[in-house]
């Protein structure tokens, strides 16, 4: 969700831990209403305040998992911008120009390189895959397994996408969005971080994109509380080669 620093185009990174603005809280609530019929099995958030408040706002509007525990993970933090944190975005661009580089590849002193951000994203994604694999191994009746066997209807997993995103839904061969999933994970993070994560999914894991998206769309930063949806399939527990498909990227119809 939006913070005052977002609105004023000031870099927050990891060192400026601003709360949501009034607009940001409204955006989080709107995202929550948009996803209110989706039953999440897990929820993860960056441990920075703006992300924590956004995650709480989303689950607070959910019909099925208001009490789902949100786990905070430092791997989901925004990119660290070092000496540029707390300064206007224009100042970062001026630093980059002086160094003969361009944003976002430029790394200010004390900041993270894009490769370092990508490594954090890769580490967290592999953690999620391992989590889901272990969940599947437990079976639906074992403690800690998902609530698939407890009367969960398929409709609770259907995401409220509108055209053109619905065109990107999987074919009926794979069950589409009505399939009961092993896990349905909510992840709340930050714009620059997620842009790097999405780039990793496409460049390293050959993530399939819907027809209305091109790789150039991946370079754009999500709007505040933009929602993206990815399907991940682990064939025979093969954690090294997950099949990833993007259903929708930076969806903002709820705003």
CSV table of C-alpha atoms in Angstrom, one decimal, residues 11-105:
chain,number,residue,atom,x,y,z
A,11,UNK,CA,13.2,6.0,-1.7
A,12,UNK,CA,12.4,3.9,1.3
A,13,UNK,CA,14.3,0.7,0.7
A,14,UNK,CA,15.0,-1.1,3.9
A,15,UNK,CA,16.2,1.7,6.1
A,16,UNK,CA,13.0,3.9,6.0
A,17,UNK,CA,10.2,2.0,7.7
A,18,UNK,CA,7.2,4.2,7.0
A,19,UNK,CA,3.6,3.2,7.8
A,20,UNK,CA,0.9,3.2,5.3
A,21,UNK,CA,-0.9,6.5,4.5
A,22,UNK,CA,-4.6,6.8,4.7
A,23,UNK,CA,-4.7,5.9,1.0
A,24,UNK,CA,-2.5,2.9,1.6
A,25,UNK,CA,-4.9,1.5,4.2
A,26,UNK,CA,-7.8,2.0,1.8
A,27,UNK,CA,-5.8,0.2,-0.9
A,28,UNK,CA,-5.0,-2.7,1.4
A,29,UNK,CA,-8.7,-3.0,2.3
A,30,UNK,CA,-9.6,-2.9,-1.4
A,31,UNK,CA,-7.2,-5.7,-2.2
A,32,UNK,CA,-8.6,-7.7,0.7
A,33,UNK,CA,-12.2,-7.3,-0.6
A,34,UNK,CA,-10.9,-8.3,-4.1
A,35,UNK,CA,-9.4,-11.5,-2.7
A,36,UNK,CA,-12.0,-12.1,0.0
A,37,UNK,CA,-13.3,-15.4,-1.5
A,38,UNK,CA,-9.8,-16.9,-1.9
A,39,UNK,CA,-8.9,-19.3,0.9
A,40,UNK,CA,-5.1,-19.0,1.5
A,41,UNK,CA,-3.3,-21.8,3.2
A,42,UNK,CA,-0.2,-19.7,4.0
A,43,UNK,CA,0.6,-16.0,4.3
A,44,UNK,CA,4.1,-14.5,4.1
A,45,UNK,CA,5.1,-10.8,4.3
A,46,UNK,CA,8.2,-8.7,4.4
A,47,UNK,CA,8.9,-7.6,8.0
A,48,UNK,CA,8.8,-3.9,7.0
A,49,UNK,CA,5.9,-2.0,8.5
A,50,UNK,CA,4.2,-1.0,5.2
A,51,UNK,CA,4.1,-4.6,4.0
A,52,UNK,CA,3.0,-6.0,7.4
A,53,UNK,CA,0.1,-3.5,7.5
A,54,UNK,CA,-0.9,-4.4,3.9
A,55,UNK,CA,-0.9,-8.1,4.6
A,56,UNK,CA,-3.0,-7.5,7.7
A,57,UNK,CA,-5.5,-5.4,5.7
A,58,UNK,CA,-5.8,-8.1,3.0
A,59,UNK,CA,-6.5,-11.0,5.5
A,60,UNK,CA,-8.7,-8.8,7.6
A,61,UNK,CA,-11.3,-8.7,4.7
A,62,UNK,CA,-11.0,-12.4,3.9
A,63,UNK,CA,-14.0,-14.6,4.5
A,64,UNK,CA,-12.0,-17.7,5.3
A,65,UNK,CA,-8.7,-16.9,6.9
A,66,UNK,CA,-8.9,-13.7,9.0
A,67,UNK,CA,-7.0,-15.6,11.7
A,68,UNK,CA,-4.3,-17.1,9.4
A,69,UNK,CA,-0.9,-16.5,10.9
A,70,UNK,CA,1.2,-14.1,8.8
A,71,UNK,CA,4.9,-15.2,8.8
A,72,UNK,CA,7.4,-12.3,8.4
A,73,UNK,CA,10.5,-13.0,6.3
A,74,UNK,CA,13.4,-10.7,5.8
A,75,UNK,CA,14.0,-12.2,2.4
A,76,UNK,CA,10.9,-10.4,1.2
A,77,UNK,CA,12.2,-6.9,2.1
A,78,UNK,CA,12.5,-4.2,-0.5
A,79,UNK,CA,15.8,-3.7,-2.3
A,80,UNK,CA,18.4,-2.0,-0.1
A,81,UNK,CA,19.3,1.4,-1.6
A,82,UNK,CA,22.1,2.4,0.8
A,83,UNK,CA,23.0,6.1,0.8
A,84,UNK,CA,20.0,6.9,-1.4
A,85,UNK,CA,17.4,5.8,1.1
A,86,UNK,CA,15.3,8.7,2.4
A,87,UNK,CA,16.2,10.7,-0.7
A,88,UNK,CA,14.2,11.6,-3.7
A,89,UNK,CA,14.1,9.2,-6.6
A,90,UNK,CA,15.5,12.0,-8.8
A,91,UNK,CA,18.6,12.0,-6.6
A,92,UNK,CA,19.2,8.3,-7.3
A,93,UNK,CA,18.9,9.0,-11.0
A,94,UNK,CA,21.4,11.8,-10.7
A,95,UNK,CA,23.8,9.4,-8.9
A,96,UNK,CA,23.4,6.9,-11.6
A,97,UNK,CA,24.0,9.4,-14.4
A,98,UNK,CA,27.1,10.7,-12.6
A,99,UNK,CA,28.4,7.1,-12.5
A,100,UNK,CA,27.6,6.6,-16.2
A,101,UNK,CA,24.9,4.1,-15.4
A,102,UNK,CA,21.1,3.9,-15.5
A,103,UNK,CA,18.5,2.9,-13.0
A,104,UNK,CA,17.6,0.3,-11.9
A,105,UNK,CA,20.9,-1.4,-12.6
